[in-house]
């Protein structure tokens, strides 16, 4: 098992390197950092602009290979370069990473856990009323874009606050500015701001992966070993949850891992709509500002998150499936 996981880890490191390198070359070829200085008044001279762009490593007049090697050498040591405003990318990356992870982890974990519960419940109660209602809701949510779900949630919360006559649900930003109080006050304020963005991310995951979980569970429930276990006297609940659910989760672990790619995309819109200053909003601002180093850093982060999730999926797969553990 250790050798299997080591091989996968080497494979993922190679993929991160390839994805980041391709993004660097693509961003350097398409973004135009020089345009940032074109609208300034007074407009700086071309010599000043060249010197500034060279100092932050994004001067298109310098050889691309030389810029890439310089950026890669710094990235290996934790130096991700300078933003177009000449600030260290790593210094801005840290706080925004904390904001995004708080949003992603809570929404993703809740969404995946509830997707397993809903999918398993619907498989056990196939074609019952609850299964049909859940199926209809899932298809409606799957066909609804993440940004539309987020906007509808904001409208619903606004109307609820208007009806109640006070601010029950707050949804702008990650926290109330200049809020004072003890730990309980601060913690409740953070939870209140996290509510709608988490629902926005979570319900999409529940809708999609509960359908996969339901289909996988139905296949397992028809398997011979489940019927054999029941024929030998094992009660239905232990047969389903001890033998059926464990087997049904094996293919789902891979799907859950790579769901992070879709979650990252959805979180980008969610952060913008709910005014969270996380990495997704930072990435959109960087593209608009032609900030090459920030765009590449965000891609590096995305690749690491997705492939790390893939590695966790391999570990879970090995834990659940003895055939994987037996591989040398």
PDB file of C-alpha atoms in Angstrom:
ATOM      1  CA  UNK A   1       0.000   0.000   0.000  1.00  0.00           C
ATOM      2  CA  UNK A   2       2.829   2.388   0.861  1.00  0.00           C
ATOM      3  CA  UNK A   3       4.480   1.776  -2.500  1.00  0.00           C
ATOM      4  CA  UNK A   4       1.175   2.363  -4.283  1.00  0.00           C
ATOM      5  CA  UNK A   5       0.647   5.677  -2.485  1.00  0.00           C
ATOM      6  CA  UNK A   6       4.267   6.741  -3.097  1.00  0.00           C
ATOM      7  CA  UNK A   7       3.860   6.156  -6.844  1.00  0.00           C
ATOM      8  CA  UNK A   8       0.655   8.196  -6.849  1.00  0.00           C
ATOM      9  CA  UNK A   9       2.327  11.026  -4.953  1.00  0.00           C
ATOM     10  CA  UNK A  10       5.186  11.226  -7.482  1.00  0.00           C
ATOM     11  CA  UNK A  11       2.630  11.206 -10.284  1.00  0.00           C
ATOM     12  CA  UNK A  12       0.720  14.100  -8.674  1.00  0.00           C
ATOM     13  CA  UNK A  13       3.857  16.187  -8.143  1.00  0.00           C
ATOM     14  CA  UNK A  14       4.665  15.799 -11.849  1.00  0.00           C
ATOM     15  CA  UNK A  15       1.126  16.885 -12.778  1.00  0.00           C
ATOM     16  CA  UNK A  16       1.352  19.988 -10.553  1.00  0.00           C
ATOM     17  CA  UNK A  17       4.621  20.936 -12.251  1.00  0.00           C
ATOM     18  CA  UNK A  18       3.152  20.490 -15.756  1.00  0.00           C
ATOM     19  CA  UNK A  19      -0.089  22.369 -14.972  1.00  0.00           C
ATOM     20  CA  UNK A  20       1.739  25.285 -13.358  1.00  0.00           C
ATOM     21  CA  UNK A  21       4.327  25.548 -16.145  1.00  0.00           C
ATOM     22  CA  UNK A  22       1.694  25.524 -18.886  1.00  0.00           C
ATOM     23  CA  UNK A  23      -0.304  28.190 -17.042  1.00  0.00           C
ATOM     24  CA  UNK A  24       2.785  30.361 -16.679  1.00  0.00           C
ATOM     25  CA  UNK A  25       3.507  30.257 -20.403  1.00  0.00           C
ATOM     26  CA  UNK A  26      -0.163  30.771 -21.314  1.00  0.00           C
ATOM     27  CA  UNK A  27      -0.658  33.678 -18.887  1.00  0.00           C
ATOM     28  CA  UNK A  28       2.597  35.329 -19.986  1.00  0.00           C
ATOM     29  CA  UNK A  29       1.567  35.045 -23.635  1.00  0.00           C
ATOM     30  CA  UNK A  30      -1.991  36.369 -23.237  1.00  0.00           C
ATOM     31  CA  UNK A  31      -1.978  38.876 -20.347  1.00  0.00           C
ATOM     32  CA  UNK A  32      -0.569  42.354 -20.883  1.00  0.00           C
ATOM     33  CA  UNK A  33       0.844  43.857 -17.650  1.00  0.00           C
ATOM     34  CA  UNK A  34       2.139  46.823 -19.655  1.00  0.00           C
ATOM     35  CA  UNK A  35      -1.454  48.041 -20.138  1.00  0.00           C
ATOM     36  CA  UNK A  36      -1.705  48.772 -16.393  1.00  0.00           C
ATOM     37  CA  UNK A  37       0.561  51.813 -16.882  1.00  0.00           C
ATOM     38  CA  UNK A  38      -1.136  53.058 -20.079  1.00  0.00           C
ATOM     39  CA  UNK A  39      -3.981  54.867 -18.275  1.00  0.00           C
ATOM     40  CA  UNK A  40      -1.891  56.531 -15.585  1.00  0.00           C
ATOM     41  CA  UNK A  41      -1.691  60.309 -15.537  1.00  0.00           C
ATOM     42  CA  UNK A  42       1.019  61.378 -16.003  1.00  0.00           C
ATOM     43  CA  UNK A  43       1.955  58.351 -18.079  1.00  0.00           C
ATOM     44  CA  UNK A  44       5.401  56.990 -17.096  1.00  0.00           C
ATOM     45  CA  UNK A  45       8.094  56.735 -19.732  1.00  0.00           C
ATOM     46  CA  UNK A  46       8.702  53.433 -21.502  1.00  0.00           C
ATOM     47  CA  UNK A  47      12.064  53.096 -19.724  1.00  0.00           C
ATOM     48  CA  UNK A  48      10.388  53.427 -16.324  1.00  0.00           C
ATOM     49  CA  UNK A  49       7.683  50.897 -17.297  1.00  0.00           C
ATOM     50  CA  UNK A  50      10.294  48.425 -18.560  1.00  0.00           C
ATOM     51  CA  UNK A  51      12.325  48.742 -15.382  1.00  0.00           C
ATOM     52  CA  UNK A  52       9.232  48.242 -13.224  1.00  0.00           C
ATOM     53  CA  UNK A  53       8.004  45.205 -15.164  1.00  0.00           C
ATOM     54  CA  UNK A  54      11.469  43.666 -15.098  1.00  0.00           C
ATOM     55  CA  UNK A  55      11.708  44.136 -11.342  1.00  0.00           C
ATOM     56  CA  UNK A  56       8.512  42.119 -10.829  1.00  0.00           C
ATOM     57  CA  UNK A  57       9.452  39.556 -13.499  1.00  0.00           C
ATOM     58  CA  UNK A  58       6.699  40.179 -16.068  1.00  0.00           C
ATOM     59  CA  UNK A  59       8.428  42.294 -18.729  1.00  0.00           C
ATOM     60  CA  UNK A  60       7.389  40.916 -22.121  1.00  0.00           C
ATOM     61  CA  UNK A  61      10.662  42.242 -23.596  1.00  0.00           C
ATOM     62  CA  UNK A  62      12.665  39.828 -21.432  1.00  0.00           C
ATOM     63  CA  UNK A  63      13.052  36.226 -22.723  1.00  0.00           C
ATOM     64  CA  UNK A  64      10.099  34.097 -21.596  1.00  0.00           C
ATOM     65  CA  UNK A  65      12.309  31.164 -20.631  1.00  0.00           C
ATOM     66  CA  UNK A  66      14.464  33.414 -18.464  1.00  0.00           C
ATOM     67  CA  UNK A  67      11.370  34.804 -16.674  1.00  0.00           C
ATOM     68  CA  UNK A  68      10.010  31.302 -16.117  1.00  0.00           C
ATOM     69  CA  UNK A  69      13.244  29.951 -14.653  1.00  0.00           C
ATOM     70  CA  UNK A  70      13.477  32.978 -12.347  1.00  0.00           C
ATOM     71  CA  UNK A  71       9.855  32.529 -11.164  1.00  0.00           C
ATOM     72  CA  UNK A  72      10.231  28.761 -10.732  1.00  0.00           C
ATOM     73  CA  UNK A  73      13.425  29.179  -8.702  1.00  0.00           C
ATOM     74  CA  UNK A  74      11.615  31.566  -6.363  1.00  0.00           C
ATOM     75  CA  UNK A  75       8.469  29.386  -6.152  1.00  0.00           C
ATOM     76  CA  UNK A  76      10.512  26.401  -4.965  1.00  0.00           C
ATOM     77  CA  UNK A  77      11.721  28.480  -2.009  1.00  0.00           C
ATOM     78  CA  UNK A  78       8.259  29.972  -1.298  1.00  0.00           C
ATOM     79  CA  UNK A  79       8.792  33.258  -3.171  1.00  0.00           C
ATOM     80  CA  UNK A  80       5.848  33.502  -5.607  1.00  0.00           C
ATOM     81  CA  UNK A  81       6.979  36.821  -7.096  1.00  0.00           C
ATOM     82  CA  UNK A  82       5.431  40.281  -6.917  1.00  0.00           C
ATOM     83  CA  UNK A  83       1.913  41.436  -7.788  1.00  0.00           C
ATOM     84  CA  UNK A  84       1.372  44.069 -10.448  1.00  0.00           C
ATOM     85  CA  UNK A  85       1.169  46.568  -7.546  1.00  0.00           C
ATOM     86  CA  UNK A  86       4.676  45.387  -6.492  1.00  0.00           C
ATOM     87  CA  UNK A  87       3.540  43.576  -3.330  1.00  0.00           C
ATOM     88  CA  UNK A  88       4.752  40.072  -2.391  1.00  0.00           C
ATOM     89  CA  UNK A  89       2.307  37.510  -3.788  1.00  0.00           C
ATOM     90  CA  UNK A  90       3.004  35.110  -0.906  1.00  0.00           C
ATOM     91  CA  UNK A  91       2.060  37.773   1.674  1.00  0.00           C
ATOM     92  CA  UNK A  92      -1.352  38.286   0.029  1.00  0.00           C
ATOM     93  CA  UNK A  93      -1.853  34.597  -0.668  1.00  0.00           C
ATOM     94  CA  UNK A  94      -1.807  33.477   2.980  1.00  0.00           C
ATOM     95  CA  UNK A  95      -4.781  35.484   4.361  1.00  0.00           C
ATOM     96  CA  UNK A  96      -6.877  34.848   1.245  1.00  0.00           C
ATOM     97  CA  UNK A  97      -6.121  31.108   1.461  1.00  0.00           C
ATOM     98  CA  UNK A  98      -7.539  31.080   4.992  1.00  0.00           C
ATOM     99  CA  UNK A  99     -10.754  32.747   3.816  1.00  0.00           C
ATOM    100  CA  UNK A 100     -11.218  30.347   0.888  1.00  0.00           C
ATOM    101  CA  UNK A 101     -10.433  27.206   2.872  1.00  0.00           C
ATOM    102  CA  UNK A 102     -12.961  28.178   5.535  1.00  0.00           C
ATOM    103  CA  UNK A 103     -15.585  28.478   2.825  1.00  0.00           C
ATOM    104  CA  UNK A 104     -14.533  25.417   0.791  1.00  0.00           C
ATOM    105  CA  UNK A 105     -13.922  22.930   3.571  1.00  0.00           C
ATOM    106  CA  UNK A 106     -17.172  23.529   5.441  1.00  0.00           C
ATOM    107  CA  UNK A 107     -19.312  23.546   2.288  1.00  0.00           C
ATOM    108  CA  UNK A 108     -17.558  20.561   0.710  1.00  0.00           C
ATOM    109  CA  UNK A 109     -17.541  18.322   3.784  1.00  0.00           C
ATOM    110  CA  UNK A 110     -21.179  19.049   4.606  1.00  0.00           C
ATOM    111  CA  UNK A 111     -22.206  18.602   0.956  1.00  0.00           C
ATOM    112  CA  UNK A 112     -20.390  15.257   0.556  1.00  0.00           C
ATOM    113  CA  UNK A 113     -21.606  13.783   3.854  1.00  0.00           C
ATOM    114  CA  UNK A 114     -25.214  14.768   3.158  1.00  0.00           C
ATOM    115  CA  UNK A 115     -24.927  13.503  -0.454  1.00  0.00           C
ATOM    116  CA  UNK A 116     -23.966  10.042   0.855  1.00  0.00           C
ATOM    117  CA  UNK A 117     -26.829  10.073   3.362  1.00  0.00           C
ATOM    118  CA  UNK A 118     -29.432  11.264   0.830  1.00  0.00           C
ATOM    119  CA  UNK A 119     -28.233   8.917  -1.926  1.00  0.00           C
ATOM    120  CA  UNK A 120     -28.197   5.890   0.370  1.00  0.00           C
ATOM    121  CA  UNK A 121     -31.614   6.756   1.800  1.00  0.00           C
ATOM    122  CA  UNK A 122     -33.111   7.119  -1.682  1.00  0.00           C
ATOM    123  CA  UNK A 123     -31.605   3.813  -2.836  1.00  0.00           C
ATOM    124  CA  UNK A 124     -33.076   1.973   0.133  1.00  0.00           C
ATOM    125  CA  UNK A 125     -36.455   3.617  -0.497  1.00  0.00           C
ATOM    126  CA  UNK A 126     -36.354   3.335  -4.304  1.00  0.00           C
ATOM    127  CA  UNK A 127     -39.491   4.679  -6.069  1.00  0.00           C
ATOM    128  CA  UNK A 128     -41.051   5.738  -2.776  1.00  0.00           C
ATOM    129  CA  UNK A 129     -42.479   9.256  -2.487  1.00  0.00           C
ATOM    130  CA  UNK A 130     -39.342  10.631  -0.783  1.00  0.00           C
ATOM    131  CA  UNK A 131     -37.161   9.170  -3.559  1.00  0.00           C
ATOM    132  CA  UNK A 132     -39.231  10.801  -6.297  1.00  0.00           C
ATOM    133  CA  UNK A 133     -39.301  14.203  -4.548  1.00  0.00           C
ATOM    134  CA  UNK A 134     -35.557  14.043  -3.949  1.00  0.00           C
ATOM    135  CA  UNK A 135     -34.942  13.125  -7.593  1.00  0.00           C
ATOM    136  CA  UNK A 136     -36.952  16.103  -8.873  1.00  0.00           C
ATOM    137  CA  UNK A 137     -35.182  18.525  -6.497  1.00  0.00           C
ATOM    138  CA  UNK A 138     -31.796  17.121  -7.483  1.00  0.00           C
ATOM    139  CA  UNK A 139     -32.411  17.597 -11.205  1.00  0.00           C
ATOM    140  CA  UNK A 140     -33.648  21.166 -10.621  1.00  0.00           C
ATOM    141  CA  UNK A 141     -30.542  22.024  -8.573  1.00  0.00           C
ATOM    142  CA  UNK A 142     -28.177  20.311 -11.041  1.00  0.00           C
ATOM    143  CA  UNK A 143     -29.579  22.424 -13.870  1.00  0.00           C
ATOM    144  CA  UNK A 144     -29.239  25.636 -11.843  1.00  0.00           C
ATOM    145  CA  UNK A 145     -25.871  27.463 -12.133  1.00  0.00           C
ATOM    146  CA  UNK A 146     -24.025  28.132  -8.887  1.00  0.00           C
ATOM    147  CA  UNK A 147     -24.152  31.904  -9.303  1.00  0.00           C
ATOM    148  CA  UNK A 148     -27.941  31.811  -9.814  1.00  0.00           C
ATOM    149  CA  UNK A 149     -28.368  29.711  -6.668  1.00  0.00           C
ATOM    150  CA  UNK A 150     -26.274  32.235  -4.731  1.00  0.00           C
ATOM    151  CA  UNK A 151     -28.302  35.194  -6.012  1.00  0.00           C
ATOM    152  CA  UNK A 152     -31.610  33.447  -5.191  1.00  0.00           C
ATOM    153  CA  UNK A 153     -30.356  32.717  -1.667  1.00  0.00           C
ATOM    154  CA  UNK A 154     -29.469  36.382  -1.192  1.00  0.00           C
ATOM    155  CA  UNK A 155     -32.919  37.462  -2.396  1.00  0.00           C
ATOM    156  CA  UNK A 156     -34.595  34.963  -0.054  1.00  0.00           C
ATOM    157  CA  UNK A 157     -32.519  36.105   2.928  1.00  0.00           C
ATOM    158  CA  UNK A 158     -33.273  39.763   2.180  1.00  0.00           C
ATOM    159  CA  UNK A 159     -37.018  39.109   2.052  1.00  0.00           C
ATOM    160  CA  UNK A 160     -36.847  37.083   5.279  1.00  0.00           C
ATOM    161  CA  UNK A 161     -34.993  39.910   7.039  1.00  0.00           C
ATOM    162  CA  UNK A 162     -37.603  42.406   5.756  1.00  0.00           C
ATOM    163  CA  UNK A 163     -40.476  40.263   7.057  1.00  0.00           C
ATOM    164  CA  UNK A 164     -38.834  39.824  10.475  1.00  0.00           C
ATOM    165  CA  UNK A 165     -37.908  43.497  10.713  1.00  0.00           C
ATOM    166  CA  UNK A 166     -34.307  42.838  11.757  1.00  0.00           C
ATOM    167  CA  UNK A 167     -31.109  41.375  10.299  1.00  0.00           C
ATOM    168  CA  UNK A 168     -31.377  37.649  11.054  1.00  0.00           C
ATOM    169  CA  UNK A 169     -29.152  36.476   8.194  1.00  0.00           C
ATOM    170  CA  UNK A 170     -26.100  38.485   7.156  1.00  0.00           C
ATOM    171  CA  UNK A 171     -24.456  37.598   3.875  1.00  0.00           C
ATOM    172  CA  UNK A 172     -22.117  40.404   2.793  1.00  0.00           C
ATOM    173  CA  UNK A 173     -18.453  39.749   3.504  1.00  0.00           C
ATOM    174  CA  UNK A 174     -16.889  37.170   5.798  1.00  0.00           C
ATOM    175  CA  UNK A 175     -17.409  39.200   8.987  1.00  0.00           C
ATOM    176  CA  UNK A 176     -19.017  42.420  10.252  1.00  0.00           C
ATOM    177  CA  UNK A 177     -16.448  45.262  10.074  1.00  0.00           C
ATOM    178  CA  UNK A 178     -15.338  46.777  13.409  1.00  0.00           C
ATOM    179  CA  UNK A 179     -17.437  44.299  15.399  1.00  0.00           C
ATOM    180  CA  UNK A 180     -16.567  44.235  19.102  1.00  0.00           C
ATOM    181  CA  UNK A 181     -17.433  41.647  21.720  1.00  0.00           C
ATOM    182  CA  UNK A 182     -16.283  38.386  23.206  1.00  0.00           C
ATOM    183  CA  UNK A 183     -15.427  35.100  21.562  1.00  0.00           C
ATOM    184  CA  UNK A 184     -19.083  34.060  21.339  1.00  0.00           C
ATOM    185  CA  UNK A 185     -20.086  37.270  19.558  1.00  0.00           C
ATOM    186  CA  UNK A 186     -17.236  37.014  17.054  1.00  0.00           C
ATOM    187  CA  UNK A 187     -17.823  33.292  16.455  1.00  0.00           C
ATOM    188  CA  UNK A 188     -21.568  33.738  15.889  1.00  0.00           C
ATOM    189  CA  UNK A 189     -20.917  36.612  13.474  1.00  0.00           C
ATOM    190  CA  UNK A 190     -18.543  34.425  11.436  1.00  0.00           C
ATOM    191  CA  UNK A 191     -21.044  31.553  11.394  1.00  0.00           C
ATOM    192  CA  UNK A 192     -23.878  33.874  10.305  1.00  0.00           C
ATOM    193  CA  UNK A 193     -21.784  35.171   7.390  1.00  0.00           C
ATOM    194  CA  UNK A 194     -20.784  31.635   6.448  1.00  0.00           C
ATOM    195  CA  UNK A 195     -24.357  30.303   6.296  1.00  0.00           C
ATOM    196  CA  UNK A 196     -25.503  31.311   2.782  1.00  0.00           C
ATOM    197  CA  UNK A 197     -22.160  30.737   0.967  1.00  0.00           C
ATOM    198  CA  UNK A 198     -21.951  27.273   2.541  1.00  0.00           C
ATOM    199  CA  UNK A 199     -25.501  26.433   1.469  1.00  0.00           C
ATOM    200  CA  UNK A 200     -24.730  27.722  -2.033  1.00  0.00           C
ATOM    201  CA  UNK A 201     -21.769  25.341  -2.395  1.00  0.00           C
ATOM    202  CA  UNK A 202     -23.244  22.448  -0.430  1.00  0.00           C
ATOM    203  CA  UNK A 203     -26.599  22.008  -2.155  1.00  0.00           C
ATOM    204  CA  UNK A 204     -24.930  21.702  -5.548  1.00  0.00           C
ATOM    205  CA  UNK A 205     -22.738  18.895  -4.245  1.00  0.00           C
ATOM    206  CA  UNK A 206     -25.697  17.171  -2.581  1.00  0.00           C
ATOM    207  CA  UNK A 207     -27.737  17.310  -5.789  1.00  0.00           C
ATOM    208  CA  UNK A 208     -25.004  15.841  -8.002  1.00  0.00           C
ATOM    209  CA  UNK A 209     -23.393  13.246  -5.771  1.00  0.00           C
ATOM    210  CA  UNK A 210     -26.562  11.930  -4.148  1.00  0.00           C
ATOM    211  CA  UNK A 211     -27.544  10.749  -7.648  1.00  0.00           C
ATOM    212  CA  UNK A 212     -24.226   8.903  -8.060  1.00  0.00           C
ATOM    213  CA  UNK A 213     -24.484   7.475  -4.554  1.00  0.00           C
ATOM    214  CA  UNK A 214     -28.050   6.303  -5.202  1.00  0.00           C
ATOM    215  CA  UNK A 215     -27.082   4.535  -8.467  1.00  0.00           C
ATOM    216  CA  UNK A 216     -24.004   2.899  -6.926  1.00  0.00           C
ATOM    217  CA  UNK A 217     -25.970   1.780  -3.879  1.00  0.00           C
ATOM    218  CA  UNK A 218     -28.713   0.260  -6.041  1.00  0.00           C
ATOM    219  CA  UNK A 219     -26.111  -1.843  -7.890  1.00  0.00           C
ATOM    220  CA  UNK A 220     -24.651  -3.038  -4.617  1.00  0.00           C
ATOM    221  CA  UNK A 221     -28.037  -3.926  -3.126  1.00  0.00           C
ATOM    222  CA  UNK A 222     -28.624  -6.295  -6.072  1.00  0.00           C
ATOM    223  CA  UNK A 223     -25.254  -8.029  -5.613  1.00  0.00           C
ATOM    224  CA  UNK A 224     -25.073 -11.756  -4.803  1.00  0.00           C
ATOM    225  CA  UNK A 225     -23.057 -11.295  -1.610  1.00  0.00           C
ATOM    226  CA  UNK A 226     -25.779  -9.072  -0.131  1.00  0.00           C
ATOM    227  CA  UNK A 227     -28.451 -11.692  -0.898  1.00  0.00           C
ATOM    228  CA  UNK A 228     -26.152 -14.412   0.497  1.00  0.00           C
ATOM    229  CA  UNK A 229     -25.628 -12.445   3.694  1.00  0.00           C
ATOM    230  CA  UNK A 230     -29.384 -11.988   4.101  1.00  0.00           C
ATOM    231  CA  UNK A 231     -29.994 -15.695   3.314  1.00  0.00           C
ATOM    232  CA  UNK A 232     -27.573 -16.643   6.117  1.00  0.00           C
ATOM    233  CA  UNK A 233     -29.666 -14.672   8.570  1.00  0.00           C
ATOM    234  CA  UNK A 234     -27.951 -11.279   8.631  1.00  0.00           C
ATOM    235  CA  UNK A 235     -30.497  -8.566   9.307  1.00  0.00           C
ATOM    236  CA  UNK A 236     -31.196  -5.994   6.578  1.00  0.00           C
ATOM    237  CA  UNK A 237     -29.644  -2.993   8.280  1.00  0.00           C
ATOM    238  CA  UNK A 238     -26.223  -4.605   9.015  1.00  0.00           C
ATOM    239  CA  UNK A 239     -26.199  -6.092   5.495  1.00  0.00           C
ATOM    240  CA  UNK A 240     -26.774  -2.677   3.958  1.00  0.00           C
ATOM    241  CA  UNK A 241     -24.506  -0.536   6.112  1.00  0.00           C
ATOM    242  CA  UNK A 242     -21.714  -3.004   6.939  1.00  0.00           C
ATOM    243  CA  UNK A 243     -21.332  -4.642   3.527  1.00  0.00           C
ATOM    244  CA  UNK A 244     -23.308  -2.580   1.003  1.00  0.00           C
ATOM    245  CA  UNK A 245     -22.416   1.014   1.921  1.00  0.00           C
ATOM    246  CA  UNK A 246     -18.697   0.292   2.260  1.00  0.00           C
ATOM    247  CA  UNK A 247     -18.575  -1.213  -1.235  1.00  0.00           C
ATOM    248  CA  UNK A 248     -20.682   1.584  -2.718  1.00  0.00           C
ATOM    249  CA  UNK A 249     -18.306   4.201  -1.321  1.00  0.00           C
ATOM    250  CA  UNK A 250     -15.250   2.849  -3.208  1.00  0.00           C
ATOM    251  CA  UNK A 251     -16.045   4.435  -6.606  1.00  0.00           C
ATOM    252  CA  UNK A 252     -17.502   7.488  -4.872  1.00  0.00           C
ATOM    253  CA  UNK A 253     -14.196   8.420  -3.213  1.00  0.00           C
ATOM    254  CA  UNK A 254     -12.677   9.179  -6.625  1.00  0.00           C
ATOM    255  CA  UNK A 255     -15.682  11.271  -7.640  1.00  0.00           C
ATOM    256  CA  UNK A 256     -15.619  13.204  -4.368  1.00  0.00           C
ATOM    257  CA  UNK A 257     -11.927  13.997  -4.736  1.00  0.00           C
ATOM    258  CA  UNK A 258     -12.201  15.483  -8.176  1.00  0.00           C
ATOM    259  CA  UNK A 259     -15.380  17.292  -7.188  1.00  0.00           C
ATOM    260  CA  UNK A 260     -12.994  19.828  -5.674  1.00  0.00           C
ATOM    261  CA  UNK A 261     -12.250  21.117  -9.168  1.00  0.00           C
ATOM    262  CA  UNK A 262     -15.920  22.021  -9.640  1.00  0.00           C
ATOM    263  CA  UNK A 263     -16.114  23.367  -6.110  1.00  0.00           C
ATOM    264  CA  UNK A 264     -13.168  25.676  -6.795  1.00  0.00           C
ATOM    265  CA  UNK A 265     -14.952  27.068  -9.842  1.00  0.00           C
ATOM    266  CA  UNK A 266     -18.191  27.471  -7.941  1.00  0.00           C
ATOM    267  CA  UNK A 267     -16.411  29.046  -4.987  1.00  0.00           C
ATOM    268  CA  UNK A 268     -14.942  31.687  -7.289  1.00  0.00           C
ATOM    269  CA  UNK A 269     -18.439  32.938  -8.174  1.00  0.00           C
ATOM    270  CA  UNK A 270     -19.678  32.437  -4.615  1.00  0.00           C
ATOM    271  CA  UNK A 271     -16.869  34.567  -3.186  1.00  0.00           C
ATOM    272  CA  UNK A 272     -17.592  37.366  -5.633  1.00  0.00           C
ATOM    273  CA  UNK A 273     -21.358  37.325  -5.051  1.00  0.00           C
ATOM    274  CA  UNK A 274     -21.074  37.229  -1.236  1.00  0.00           C
ATOM    275  CA  UNK A 275     -18.099  39.662  -1.173  1.00  0.00           C
ATOM    276  CA  UNK A 276     -15.655  37.227   0.415  1.00  0.00           C
ATOM    277  CA  UNK A 277     -12.070  38.335  -0.198  1.00  0.00           C
ATOM    278  CA  UNK A 278     -10.780  34.851  -0.889  1.00  0.00           C
ATOM    279  CA  UNK A 279      -8.629  33.357  -3.608  1.00  0.00           C
ATOM    280  CA  UNK A 280     -11.452  33.100  -6.155  1.00  0.00           C
ATOM    281  CA  UNK A 281     -12.206  36.830  -6.048  1.00  0.00           C
ATOM    282  CA  UNK A 282      -8.447  37.504  -6.017  1.00  0.00           C
ATOM    283  CA  UNK A 283      -8.036  35.430  -9.186  1.00  0.00           C
ATOM    284  CA  UNK A 284     -10.791  37.296 -11.062  1.00  0.00           C
ATOM    285  CA  UNK A 285      -9.294  40.653 -10.046  1.00  0.00           C
ATOM    286  CA  UNK A 286      -5.854  39.435 -11.163  1.00  0.00           C
ATOM    287  CA  UNK A 287      -7.107  38.478 -14.637  1.00  0.00           C
ATOM    288  CA  UNK A 288      -8.728  41.901 -15.018  1.00  0.00           C
ATOM    289  CA  UNK A 289      -5.482  43.556 -13.853  1.00  0.00           C
ATOM    290  CA  UNK A 290      -3.269  41.424 -16.161  1.00  0.00           C
ATOM    291  CA  UNK A 291      -1.376  40.181 -13.102  1.00  0.00           C
ATOM    292  CA  UNK A 292       0.606  37.180 -14.345  1.00  0.00           C
ATOM    293  CA  UNK A 293       2.181  36.093 -11.056  1.00  0.00           C
ATOM    294  CA  UNK A 294      -1.151  36.033  -9.188  1.00  0.00           C
ATOM    295  CA  UNK A 295      -2.861  34.054 -11.973  1.00  0.00           C
ATOM    296  CA  UNK A 296      -0.072  31.454 -11.945  1.00  0.00           C
ATOM    297  CA  UNK A 297      -0.133  31.270  -8.140  1.00  0.00           C
ATOM    298  CA  UNK A 298      -3.874  30.623  -8.152  1.00  0.00           C
ATOM    299  CA  UNK A 299      -3.401  27.846 -10.715  1.00  0.00           C
ATOM    300  CA  UNK A 300      -0.663  26.331  -8.575  1.00  0.00           C
ATOM    301  CA  UNK A 301      -2.998  26.410  -5.580  1.00  0.00           C
ATOM    302  CA  UNK A 302      -5.855  24.845  -7.602  1.00  0.00           C
ATOM    303  CA  UNK A 303      -3.618  22.063  -8.888  1.00  0.00           C
ATOM    304  CA  UNK A 304      -2.302  21.288  -5.404  1.00  0.00           C
ATOM    305  CA  UNK A 305      -5.810  21.233  -3.884  1.00  0.00           C
ATOM    306  CA  UNK A 306      -7.250  18.982  -6.601  1.00  0.00           C
ATOM    307  CA  UNK A 307      -4.331  16.569  -6.610  1.00  0.00           C
ATOM    308  CA  UNK A 308      -4.137  16.522  -2.821  1.00  0.00           C
ATOM    309  CA  UNK A 309      -7.818  15.596  -2.849  1.00  0.00           C
ATOM    310  CA  UNK A 310      -6.936  12.874  -5.359  1.00  0.00           C
ATOM    311  CA  UNK A 311      -4.249  11.570  -2.992  1.00  0.00           C
ATOM    312  CA  UNK A 312      -6.744  11.485  -0.106  1.00  0.00           C
ATOM    313  CA  UNK A 313      -9.079   9.604  -2.453  1.00  0.00           C
ATOM    314  CA  UNK A 314      -6.337   7.023  -3.114  1.00  0.00           C
ATOM    315  CA  UNK A 315      -5.799   6.589   0.622  1.00  0.00           C
ATOM    316  CA  UNK A 316      -9.537   6.101   1.236  1.00  0.00           C
ATOM    317  CA  UNK A 317      -9.711   3.717  -1.731  1.00  0.00           C
ATOM    318  CA  UNK A 318      -6.907   1.657  -0.244  1.00  0.00           C
ATOM    319  CA  UNK A 319      -8.594   1.611   3.153  1.00  0.00           C
ATOM    320  CA  UNK A 320     -11.945   0.497   1.724  1.00  0.00           C
ATOM    321  CA  UNK A 321     -10.729  -1.926  -0.948  1.00  0.00           C
ATOM    322  CA  UNK A 322      -8.405  -4.790   0.152  1.00  0.00           C
ATOM    323  CA  UNK A 323      -7.430  -5.432  -3.485  1.00  0.00           C
ATOM    324  CA  UNK A 324      -5.717  -2.007  -3.571  1.00  0.00           C
ATOM    325  CA  UNK A 325      -3.906  -2.705  -0.295  1.00  0.00           C
ATOM    326  CA  UNK A 326      -2.593  -5.964  -1.776  1.00  0.00           C
ATOM    327  CA  UNK A 327      -0.944  -4.171  -4.707  1.00  0.00           C
ATOM    328  CA  UNK A 328       2.879  -4.096  -4.615  1.00  0.00           C
TER     329      UNK A 328
END
